[in-house]
Tab-separated table of C-alpha atoms in Angstrom:
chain	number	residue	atom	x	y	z
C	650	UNK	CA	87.357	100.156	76.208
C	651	UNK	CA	89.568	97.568	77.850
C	652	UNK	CA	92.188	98.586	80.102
C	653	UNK	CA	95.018	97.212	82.139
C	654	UNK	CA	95.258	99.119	85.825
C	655	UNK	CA	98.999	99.020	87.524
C	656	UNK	CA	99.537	99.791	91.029
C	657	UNK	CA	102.966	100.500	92.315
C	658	UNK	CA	102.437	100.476	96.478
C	659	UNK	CA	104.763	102.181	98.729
C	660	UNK	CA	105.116	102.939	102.336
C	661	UNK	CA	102.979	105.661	102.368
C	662	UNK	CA	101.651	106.042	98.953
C	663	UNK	CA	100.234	104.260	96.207
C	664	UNK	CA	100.627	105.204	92.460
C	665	UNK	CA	98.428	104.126	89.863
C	666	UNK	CA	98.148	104.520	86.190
C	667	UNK	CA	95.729	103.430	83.702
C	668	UNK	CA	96.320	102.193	80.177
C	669	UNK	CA	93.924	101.779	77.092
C	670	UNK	CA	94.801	98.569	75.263
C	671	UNK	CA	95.069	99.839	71.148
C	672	UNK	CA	95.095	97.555	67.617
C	673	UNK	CA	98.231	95.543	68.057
C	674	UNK	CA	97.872	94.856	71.598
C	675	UNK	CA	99.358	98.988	71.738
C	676	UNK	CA	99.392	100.800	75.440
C	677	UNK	CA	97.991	103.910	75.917
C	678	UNK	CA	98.512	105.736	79.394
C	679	UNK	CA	94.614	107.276	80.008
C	680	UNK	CA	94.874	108.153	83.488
C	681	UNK	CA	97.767	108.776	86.221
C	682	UNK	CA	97.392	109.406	89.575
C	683	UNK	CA	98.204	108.857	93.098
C	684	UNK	CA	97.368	108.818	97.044
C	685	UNK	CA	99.452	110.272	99.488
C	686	UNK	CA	99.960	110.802	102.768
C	687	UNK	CA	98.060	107.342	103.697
C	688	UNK	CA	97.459	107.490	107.247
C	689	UNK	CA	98.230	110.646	107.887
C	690	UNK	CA	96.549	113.129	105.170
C	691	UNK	CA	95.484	110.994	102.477
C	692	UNK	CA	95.482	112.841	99.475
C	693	UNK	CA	94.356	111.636	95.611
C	694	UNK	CA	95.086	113.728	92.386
C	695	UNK	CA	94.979	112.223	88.953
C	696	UNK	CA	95.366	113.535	85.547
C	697	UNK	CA	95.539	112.825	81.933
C	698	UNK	CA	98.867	112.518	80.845
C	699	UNK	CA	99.645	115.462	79.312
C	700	UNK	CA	96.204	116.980	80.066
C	701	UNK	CA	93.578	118.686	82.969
C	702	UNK	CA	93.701	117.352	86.157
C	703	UNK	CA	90.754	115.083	86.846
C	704	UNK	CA	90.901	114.961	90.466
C	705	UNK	CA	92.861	116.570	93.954
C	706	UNK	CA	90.833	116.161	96.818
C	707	UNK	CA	91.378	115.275	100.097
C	708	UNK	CA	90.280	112.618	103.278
C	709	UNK	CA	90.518	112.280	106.780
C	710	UNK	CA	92.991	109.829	107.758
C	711	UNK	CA	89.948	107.659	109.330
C	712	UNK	CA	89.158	107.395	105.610
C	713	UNK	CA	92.294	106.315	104.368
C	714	UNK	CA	94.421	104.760	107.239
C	715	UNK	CA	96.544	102.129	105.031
C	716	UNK	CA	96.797	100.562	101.774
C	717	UNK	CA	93.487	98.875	101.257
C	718	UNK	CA	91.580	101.523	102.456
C	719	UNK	CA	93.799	103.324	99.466
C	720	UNK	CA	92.582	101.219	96.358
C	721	UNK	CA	89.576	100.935	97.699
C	722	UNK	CA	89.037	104.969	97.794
C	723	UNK	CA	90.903	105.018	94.106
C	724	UNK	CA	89.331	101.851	92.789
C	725	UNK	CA	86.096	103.259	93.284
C	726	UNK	CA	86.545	107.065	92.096
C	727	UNK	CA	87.848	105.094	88.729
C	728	UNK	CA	84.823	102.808	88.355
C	729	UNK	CA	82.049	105.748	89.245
C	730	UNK	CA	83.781	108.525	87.836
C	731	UNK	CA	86.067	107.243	84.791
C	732	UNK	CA	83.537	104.582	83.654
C	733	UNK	CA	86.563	102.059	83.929
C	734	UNK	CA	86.415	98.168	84.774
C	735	UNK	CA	89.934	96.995	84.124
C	736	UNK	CA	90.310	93.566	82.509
C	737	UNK	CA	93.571	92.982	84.589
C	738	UNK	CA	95.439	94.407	87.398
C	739	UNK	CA	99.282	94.748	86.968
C	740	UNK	CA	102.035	95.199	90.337
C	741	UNK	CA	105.106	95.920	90.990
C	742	UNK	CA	106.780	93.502	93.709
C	743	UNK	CA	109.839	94.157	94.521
C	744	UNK	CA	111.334	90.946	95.298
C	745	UNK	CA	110.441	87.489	93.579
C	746	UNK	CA	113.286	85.323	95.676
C	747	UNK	CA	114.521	82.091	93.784
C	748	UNK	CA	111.363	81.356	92.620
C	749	UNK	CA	109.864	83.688	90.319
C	750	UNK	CA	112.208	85.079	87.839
C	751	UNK	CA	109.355	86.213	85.323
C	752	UNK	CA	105.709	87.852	85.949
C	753	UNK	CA	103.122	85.511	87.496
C	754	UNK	CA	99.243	85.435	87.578
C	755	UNK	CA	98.577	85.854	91.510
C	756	UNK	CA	96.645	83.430	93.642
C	757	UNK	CA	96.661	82.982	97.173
C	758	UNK	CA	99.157	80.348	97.009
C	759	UNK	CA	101.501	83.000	95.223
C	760	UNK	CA	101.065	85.468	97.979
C	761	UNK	CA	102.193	83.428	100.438
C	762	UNK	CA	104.863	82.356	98.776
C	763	UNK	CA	105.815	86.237	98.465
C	764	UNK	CA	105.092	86.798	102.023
C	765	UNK	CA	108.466	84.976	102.609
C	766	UNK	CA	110.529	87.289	101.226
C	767	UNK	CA	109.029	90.609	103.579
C	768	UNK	CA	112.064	90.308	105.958
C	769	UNK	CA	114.250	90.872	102.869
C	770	UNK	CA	112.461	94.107	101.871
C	771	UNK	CA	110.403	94.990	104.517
C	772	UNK	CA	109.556	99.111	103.270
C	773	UNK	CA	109.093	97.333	100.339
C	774	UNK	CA	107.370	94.221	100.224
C	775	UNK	CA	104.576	94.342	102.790
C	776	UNK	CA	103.476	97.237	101.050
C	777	UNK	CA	103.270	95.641	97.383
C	778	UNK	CA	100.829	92.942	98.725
C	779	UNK	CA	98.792	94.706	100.544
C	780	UNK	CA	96.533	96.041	97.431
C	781	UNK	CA	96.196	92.313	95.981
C	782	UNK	CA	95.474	91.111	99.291
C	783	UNK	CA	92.335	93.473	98.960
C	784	UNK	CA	92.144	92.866	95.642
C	785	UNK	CA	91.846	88.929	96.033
C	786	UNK	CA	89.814	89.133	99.074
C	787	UNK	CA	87.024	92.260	96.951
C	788	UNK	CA	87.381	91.289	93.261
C	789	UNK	CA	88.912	87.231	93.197
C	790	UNK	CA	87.566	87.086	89.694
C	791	UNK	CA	89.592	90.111	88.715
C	792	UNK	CA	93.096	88.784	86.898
C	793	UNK	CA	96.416	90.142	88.877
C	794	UNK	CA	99.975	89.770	87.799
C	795	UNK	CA	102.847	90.714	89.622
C	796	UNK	CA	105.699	91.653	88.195
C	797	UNK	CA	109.184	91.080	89.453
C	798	UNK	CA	111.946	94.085	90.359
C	799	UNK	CA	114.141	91.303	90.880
C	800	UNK	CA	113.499	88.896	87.470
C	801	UNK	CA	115.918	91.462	84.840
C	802	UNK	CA	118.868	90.386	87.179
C	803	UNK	CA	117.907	86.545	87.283
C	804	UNK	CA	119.936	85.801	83.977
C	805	UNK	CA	123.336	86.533	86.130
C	806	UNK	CA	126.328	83.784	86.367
C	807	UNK	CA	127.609	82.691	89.404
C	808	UNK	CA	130.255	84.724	89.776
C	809	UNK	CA	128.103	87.779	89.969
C	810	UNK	CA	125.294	85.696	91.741
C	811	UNK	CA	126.740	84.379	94.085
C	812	UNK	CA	128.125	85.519	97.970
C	813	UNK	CA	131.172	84.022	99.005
C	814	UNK	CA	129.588	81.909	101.887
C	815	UNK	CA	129.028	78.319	102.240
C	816	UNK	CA	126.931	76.389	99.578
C	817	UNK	CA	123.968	75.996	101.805
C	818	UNK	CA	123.261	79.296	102.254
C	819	UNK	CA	122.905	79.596	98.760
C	820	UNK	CA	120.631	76.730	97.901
C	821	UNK	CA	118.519	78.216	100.402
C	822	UNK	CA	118.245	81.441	98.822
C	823	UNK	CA	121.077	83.480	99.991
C	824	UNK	CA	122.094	85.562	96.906
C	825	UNK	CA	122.768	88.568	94.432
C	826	UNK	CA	119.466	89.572	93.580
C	827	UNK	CA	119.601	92.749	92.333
C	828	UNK	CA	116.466	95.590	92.556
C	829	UNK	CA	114.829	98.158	90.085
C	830	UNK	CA	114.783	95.666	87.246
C	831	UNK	CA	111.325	96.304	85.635
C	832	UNK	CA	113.316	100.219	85.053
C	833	UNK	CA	116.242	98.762	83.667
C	834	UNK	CA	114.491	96.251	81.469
C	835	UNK	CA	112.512	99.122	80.216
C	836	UNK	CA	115.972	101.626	79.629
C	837	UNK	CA	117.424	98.380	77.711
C	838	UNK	CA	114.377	98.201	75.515
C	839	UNK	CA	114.118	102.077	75.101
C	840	UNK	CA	118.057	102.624	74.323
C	841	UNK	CA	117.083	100.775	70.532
C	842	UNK	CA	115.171	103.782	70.219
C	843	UNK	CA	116.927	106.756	72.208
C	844	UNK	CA	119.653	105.251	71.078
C	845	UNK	CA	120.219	102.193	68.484
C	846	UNK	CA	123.923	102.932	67.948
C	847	UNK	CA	124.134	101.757	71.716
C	848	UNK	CA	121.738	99.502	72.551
C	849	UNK	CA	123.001	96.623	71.989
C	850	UNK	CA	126.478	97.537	73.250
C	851	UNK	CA	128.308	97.721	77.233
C	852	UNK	CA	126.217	100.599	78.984
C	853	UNK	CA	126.128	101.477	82.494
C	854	UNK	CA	122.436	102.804	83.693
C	855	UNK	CA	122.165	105.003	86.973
C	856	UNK	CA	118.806	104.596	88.354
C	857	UNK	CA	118.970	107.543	90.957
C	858	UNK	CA	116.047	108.294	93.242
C	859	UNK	CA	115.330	107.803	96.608
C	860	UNK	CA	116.114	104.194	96.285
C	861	UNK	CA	119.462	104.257	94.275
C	862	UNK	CA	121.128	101.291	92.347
C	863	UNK	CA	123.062	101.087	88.849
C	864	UNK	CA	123.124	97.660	86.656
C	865	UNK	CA	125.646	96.678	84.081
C	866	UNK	CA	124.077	95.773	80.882
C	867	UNK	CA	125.125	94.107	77.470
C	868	UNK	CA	123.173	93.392	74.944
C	869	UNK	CA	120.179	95.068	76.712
C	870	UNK	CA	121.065	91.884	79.472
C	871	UNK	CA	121.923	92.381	83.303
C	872	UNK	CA	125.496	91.330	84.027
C	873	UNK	CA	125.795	92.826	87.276
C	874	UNK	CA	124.058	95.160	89.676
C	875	UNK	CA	125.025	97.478	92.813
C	876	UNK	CA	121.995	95.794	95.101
C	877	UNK	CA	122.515	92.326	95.925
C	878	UNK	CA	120.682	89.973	98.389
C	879	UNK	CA	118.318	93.176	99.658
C	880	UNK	CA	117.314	96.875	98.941
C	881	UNK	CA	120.213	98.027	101.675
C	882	UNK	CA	123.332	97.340	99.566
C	883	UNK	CA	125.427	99.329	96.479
C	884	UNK	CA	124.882	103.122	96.895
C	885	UNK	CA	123.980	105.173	99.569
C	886	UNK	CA	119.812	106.337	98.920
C	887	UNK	CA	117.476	108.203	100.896
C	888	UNK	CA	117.143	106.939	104.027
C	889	UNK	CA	119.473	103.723	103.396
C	890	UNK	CA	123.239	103.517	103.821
C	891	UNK	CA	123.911	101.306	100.543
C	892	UNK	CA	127.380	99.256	100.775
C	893	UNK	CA	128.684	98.826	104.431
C	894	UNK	CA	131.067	96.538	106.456
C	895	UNK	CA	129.199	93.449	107.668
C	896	UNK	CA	131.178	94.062	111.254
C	897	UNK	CA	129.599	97.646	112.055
C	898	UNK	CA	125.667	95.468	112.173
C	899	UNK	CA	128.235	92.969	114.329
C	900	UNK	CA	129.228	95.973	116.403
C	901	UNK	CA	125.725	97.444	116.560
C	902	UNK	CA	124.322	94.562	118.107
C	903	UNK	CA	127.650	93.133	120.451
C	904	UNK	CA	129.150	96.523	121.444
C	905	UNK	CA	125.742	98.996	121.269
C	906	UNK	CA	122.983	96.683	122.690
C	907	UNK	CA	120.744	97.121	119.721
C	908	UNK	CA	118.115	94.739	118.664
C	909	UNK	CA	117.710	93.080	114.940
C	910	UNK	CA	114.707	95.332	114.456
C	911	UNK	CA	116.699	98.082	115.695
C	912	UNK	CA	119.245	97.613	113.150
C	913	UNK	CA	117.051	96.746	111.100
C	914	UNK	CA	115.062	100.462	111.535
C	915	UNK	CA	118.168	102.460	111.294
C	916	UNK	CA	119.364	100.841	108.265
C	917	UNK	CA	116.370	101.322	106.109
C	918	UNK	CA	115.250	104.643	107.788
C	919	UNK	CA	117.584	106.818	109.081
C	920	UNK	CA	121.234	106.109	107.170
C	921	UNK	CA	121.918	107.373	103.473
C	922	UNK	CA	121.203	111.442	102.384
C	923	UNK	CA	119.380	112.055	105.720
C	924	UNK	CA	121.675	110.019	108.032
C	925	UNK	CA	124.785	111.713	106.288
C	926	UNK	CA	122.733	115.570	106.105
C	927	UNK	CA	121.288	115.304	109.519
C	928	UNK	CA	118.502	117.160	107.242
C	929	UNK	CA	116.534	115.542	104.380
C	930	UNK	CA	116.453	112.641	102.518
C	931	UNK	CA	115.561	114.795	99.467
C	932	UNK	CA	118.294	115.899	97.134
C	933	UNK	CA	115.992	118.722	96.302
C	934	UNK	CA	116.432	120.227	99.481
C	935	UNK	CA	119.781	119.512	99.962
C	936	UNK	CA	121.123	121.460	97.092
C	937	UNK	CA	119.507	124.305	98.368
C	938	UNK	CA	120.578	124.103	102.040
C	939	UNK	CA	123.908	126.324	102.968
C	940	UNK	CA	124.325	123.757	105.606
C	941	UNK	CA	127.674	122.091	105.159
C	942	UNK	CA	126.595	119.011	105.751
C	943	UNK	CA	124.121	118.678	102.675
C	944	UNK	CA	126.956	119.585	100.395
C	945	UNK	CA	129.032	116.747	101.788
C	946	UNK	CA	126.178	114.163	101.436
C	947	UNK	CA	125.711	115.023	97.937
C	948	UNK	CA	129.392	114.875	97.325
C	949	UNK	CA	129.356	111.469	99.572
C	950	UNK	CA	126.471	110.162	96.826
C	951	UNK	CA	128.641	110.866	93.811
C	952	UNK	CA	131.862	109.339	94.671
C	953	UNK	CA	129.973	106.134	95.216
C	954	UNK	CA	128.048	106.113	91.957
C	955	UNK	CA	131.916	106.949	90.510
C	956	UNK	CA	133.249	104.171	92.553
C	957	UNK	CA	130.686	101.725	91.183
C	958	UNK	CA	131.373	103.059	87.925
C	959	UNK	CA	134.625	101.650	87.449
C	960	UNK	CA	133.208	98.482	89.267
C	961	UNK	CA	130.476	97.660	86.816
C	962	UNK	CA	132.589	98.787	83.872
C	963	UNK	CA	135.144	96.519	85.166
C	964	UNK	CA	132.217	93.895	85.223
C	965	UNK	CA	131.707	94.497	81.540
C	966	UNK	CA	135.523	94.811	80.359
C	967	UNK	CA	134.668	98.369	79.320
C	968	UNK	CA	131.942	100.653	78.403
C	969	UNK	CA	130.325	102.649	75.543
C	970	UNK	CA	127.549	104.525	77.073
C	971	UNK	CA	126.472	105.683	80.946
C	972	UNK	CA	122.713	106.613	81.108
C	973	UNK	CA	121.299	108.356	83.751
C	974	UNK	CA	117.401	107.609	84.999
C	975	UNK	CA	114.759	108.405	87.864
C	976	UNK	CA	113.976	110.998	89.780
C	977	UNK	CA	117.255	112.477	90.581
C	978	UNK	CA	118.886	111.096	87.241
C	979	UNK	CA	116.322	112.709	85.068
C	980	UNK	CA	115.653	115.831	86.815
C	981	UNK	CA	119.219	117.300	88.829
C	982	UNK	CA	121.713	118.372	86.136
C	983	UNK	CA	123.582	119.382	89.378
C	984	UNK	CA	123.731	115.932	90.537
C	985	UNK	CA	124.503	115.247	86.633
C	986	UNK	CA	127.538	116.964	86.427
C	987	UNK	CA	128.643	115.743	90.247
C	988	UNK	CA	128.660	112.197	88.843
C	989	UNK	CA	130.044	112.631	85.285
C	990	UNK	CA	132.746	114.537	87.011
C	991	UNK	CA	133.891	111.060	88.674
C	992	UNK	CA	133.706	109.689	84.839
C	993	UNK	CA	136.703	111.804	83.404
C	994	UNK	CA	138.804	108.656	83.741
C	995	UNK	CA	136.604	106.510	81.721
C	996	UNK	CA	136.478	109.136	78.977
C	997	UNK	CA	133.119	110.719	79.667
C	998	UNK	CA	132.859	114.241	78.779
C	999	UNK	CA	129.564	116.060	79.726
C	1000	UNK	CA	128.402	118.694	77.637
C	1001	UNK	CA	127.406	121.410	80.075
C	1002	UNK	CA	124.920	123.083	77.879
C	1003	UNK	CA	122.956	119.711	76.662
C	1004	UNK	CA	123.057	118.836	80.339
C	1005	UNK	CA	120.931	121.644	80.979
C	1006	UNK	CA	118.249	120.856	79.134
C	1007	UNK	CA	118.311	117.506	80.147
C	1008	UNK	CA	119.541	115.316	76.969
C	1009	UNK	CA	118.818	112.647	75.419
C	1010	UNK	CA	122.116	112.807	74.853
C	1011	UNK	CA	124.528	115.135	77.208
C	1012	UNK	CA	128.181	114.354	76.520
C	1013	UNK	CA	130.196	116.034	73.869
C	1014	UNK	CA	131.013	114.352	70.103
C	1015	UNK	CA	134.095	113.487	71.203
C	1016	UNK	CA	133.181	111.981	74.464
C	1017	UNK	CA	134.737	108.126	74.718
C	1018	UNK	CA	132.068	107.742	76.648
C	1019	UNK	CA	128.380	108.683	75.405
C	1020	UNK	CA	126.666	110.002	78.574
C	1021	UNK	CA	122.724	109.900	78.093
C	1022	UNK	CA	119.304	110.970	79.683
C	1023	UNK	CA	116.812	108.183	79.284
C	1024	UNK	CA	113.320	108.779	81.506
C	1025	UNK	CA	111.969	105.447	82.627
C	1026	UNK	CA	108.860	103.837	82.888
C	1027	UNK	CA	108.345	100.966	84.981
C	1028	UNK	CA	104.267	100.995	84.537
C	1029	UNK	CA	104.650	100.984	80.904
C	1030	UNK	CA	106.928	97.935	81.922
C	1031	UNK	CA	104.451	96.402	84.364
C	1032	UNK	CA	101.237	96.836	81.265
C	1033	UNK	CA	103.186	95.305	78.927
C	1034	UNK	CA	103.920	92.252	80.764
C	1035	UNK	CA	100.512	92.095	82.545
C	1036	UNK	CA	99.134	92.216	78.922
C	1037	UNK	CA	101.735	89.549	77.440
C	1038	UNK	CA	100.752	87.106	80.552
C	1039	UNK	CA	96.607	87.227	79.973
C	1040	UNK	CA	97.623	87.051	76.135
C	1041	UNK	CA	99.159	84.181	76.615
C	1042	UNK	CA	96.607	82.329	78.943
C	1043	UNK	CA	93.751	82.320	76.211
C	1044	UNK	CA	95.246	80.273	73.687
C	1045	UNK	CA	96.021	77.567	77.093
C	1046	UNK	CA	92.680	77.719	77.702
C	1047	UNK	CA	90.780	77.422	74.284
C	1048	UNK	CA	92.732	74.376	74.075
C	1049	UNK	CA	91.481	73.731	77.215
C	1050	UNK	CA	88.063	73.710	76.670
C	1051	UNK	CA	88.549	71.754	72.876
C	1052	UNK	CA	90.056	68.727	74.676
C	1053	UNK	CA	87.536	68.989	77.535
C-alpha cells in the first residue's frame, strides 16, 4: 500500500505517524509512534490507532544519541517490521521566514535557506531539520515536504504584520509571524464539521500545551495571533515567558552581565510554568502540587489567555465562538474552567457538567459565547498537504516529458 510518513522533531523526541493513502486520495492513520528520551534513554513505542501496541522497547543512549540516529532506529523498525516504504516524507518546520508561506518539496538548497531562520527558533528549528538532513543525505530519492507552522498566519495585513520599527527592518524580515499554524489551519477546517453553524464566523482558538499561543480567525482565515516574530512572545508556556518588556533583555544584558546566549537560554528554558512554579513545566503536576506557587502559575497562565482574549476579539470586532485545543486545552477541564472564568465579560458561559466530559461543545444554550473542545491534528495537516504537493507535481511532469 502507499503511504505518506510525517515526522514532527523536537528537542528530545521525535513523533511519527503513518498514513495509508485510500480511493479519493483519503488518509488513513496506520501507525503512531514515538522516541523519547533521545540521548539520554531513548525509548520507541508505536501503536495502531485505536489498537495493540506494536512496539515499546528500549536503547542505550550510544544507540540513539540525537535525531538521526532517531529515524534511523524508527525508519528501519518500519521498513523490516511494518513492511512499509513510504512514497513521501511529510515535516513539520516551524518557521518558513518571508519566504515560504506554503509547503515546499525539500532540496538542499531549501535547507539552507531554512537554516537561516534557527536563531529565530532555536528549540525548534534545528531540531525539524535534522531528520531531512539524514533523510537527504540516506534516501535523496525519497520525496520530502516541509510544511510551514508559520504559512496559516502569512495572509495577515500590515497592521497585524507589522512591528512598529523602521521600514528596513521589515524588508529584511523583521515581523509578526505567528506559530502553531498547521493546528489552527486544521481547527478552521474541522469547525465546518464540529461545528458548521460557526465555522465560518469570528472564533478565537486556544492552542494550549507546552508551547502556548491563540489566533484570531474569520472565515476559517488568521487575522491575528499571540506569537509574533518568534516562539517567545503572547502567553506564558512551559519553559518560555510569552509577552515581556523589551527593556528587562536590555537590563539583563547592561545591568546583570549576561550574554545573548544567556538570555537567550533563560528565555526559552527556564521562564513560563517552571520559571513562575519554581517546580514543573507540566500543568499536570502543578495542579496536583499544594505548593503555593503552582497555584499562582496556573492562575498567572489564565489571566493572560483572558487578557489576550479581549485582545484578539478586539482584533476581530467581536466573537461567536472560543475553542479550546492541545494538550492542556483538550485534556484539563481545570484549566478549562480557569480560562472561561476570564470570559464572563464576553458572554461565555461554561457548562460545568459538559466541561467534564470534555465537549465538543461546553458552554450553556444561552452562552453569547459558544465555548468548544476541538482536538487537533497537525499530522493529519502535514499528510494532507504532503499528499496535495506530490499530487500536484505529476501532472508538471507528464507535461514534462510530452514536450521533451
Amino acid at each position: 500500500m502507499d503511504t505518506i510518513l510525517v515526522v514532527n522533531a523536537g528537542s528530545s523526541s521525535l513523533k511519527f505517524q503513518v498514513f495509508e493513502i485510500g480511493e479519493g486520495a483519503s488518509l488513513n492513520c496506520v501507525i503512531k509512534g514515538q522516541m523519547d528520551g533521545i540521548g539520554v534513554r531513548p525509548r520507541l513505542r508505536a501503536n495502531k490507532p485505536d489498537g495493540p501496541g506494536l512496539i515499546d522497547q528500549n536503547y542505550s543512549a550510544e544507540e540513539v544519541a540525537d535525531l538521526p540516529g532517531a529515524i534511523r532506529t524508527a525508519g528501519a523498525w518500519l521498513r523490516t517490521t511494518q513492511d512499509l516504504n513510504p512514497i513521501a516524507v511529510g515535516h513539520r518546520v516551524v518557521h518558513g521566514g518571508p519566504d515560504y508561506d506554503q509547503p515546499v518539496l525539500l532540496n538542499a538548497q531549501v535547507v539552507a535557506q531554512l537554516e537561516r531562520y534557527v536563531p529565530l527558533a532555536p528549540l525548534h528549528q534545528p531540531n525539524n531539520l535534522a531528520p531531512i538532513k539524514s533523510l537527504l543525505a540516506n534516501r535523496p530519492e525519497l520525496p520530502q515536504v516541509a510544511c510551514f507552522d508559520t504559512a496559516f498566519h502569512r495572509n495577515h495585513g500590515a497592521l497585524a504584520d507589522r512591528y512598529a520599527l523602521p521600514e528596513r527592518f521589515y524588508a529584511e524580515g523583521v515581523r509578526r509571524y505567528g506559530f502553531h499554524g498547521l493546528s489552527y489551519e486544521f481547527i478552521a477546517e474541522r469547525l465546518g464539521e464540529v461545528a458548521p453553524e460557526i465555522a465560518n464566523q469570528r472564533v478565537v482558538v486556544a492552542h494550549l500545551g507546552s508551547g502556548s499561543s491563540m489566533c484570531a480567525i474569520n472565515g476559517g482565515r488568521s487575522v491575528d495571533s499571540t506569537m509574533g516574530f518568534t516562539a517567545l512572545d503572547g502567553l506564558p508556556m512551559g519553559t518560555r515567558p510569552g509577552q515581556i518588556d523589551p527593556g528587562v533583555v536590555l537590563y539583563l544584558i547592561d545591568q546583570k552581565g549576561m550574554s545573548a546566549a544567556d538570555v537567550q537560554k533563560m528565555l526559552y528554558q527556564e521562564c513560563g510554568l517552571k520559571g513562575l512554579s519554581g517546580l514543573s513545566n507540566d500543568v499536570r503536576e502543578l495542579q496536583e502540587s499544594k505548593d503555593s506557587r503552582a497555584a499562582f502559575a496556573l492562575d498567572y497562565f489564565a489571566h493572560r489567555v483572558g487578557l489576550c482574549a479581549g485582545m484578539l476579539s478586539a482584533a476581530l470586532g467581536g466573537i461567536e465562538a472560543f475553542v479550546f485545543t492541545a494538550g492542556v486545552g483538550e485534556n484539563s477541564p481545570t484549566m478549562r474552567a480557569r480560562i472561561a472564568e476570564k470570559l464572563t465579560w464576553l458572554g461565555a458561559a461554561l457548562d460545568p457538567a459538559a466541561n467534564a466530559k470534555g465537549g465538543p461543545k461546553i458552554s450553556l444554550p444561552d452562552s453569547r459565547v459558544a465555548l468548544y473542545v476541538v482536538p487537533t491534528n497537525e499530522e493529519l495537516m502535514i499528510a494532507r498537504h504532503t499528499l496535495s504537493l506530490l499530487s500536484r507535481r505529476q501532472p508538471e511532469r507528464a507535461s514534462q516529458r510530452s514536450r521533451a
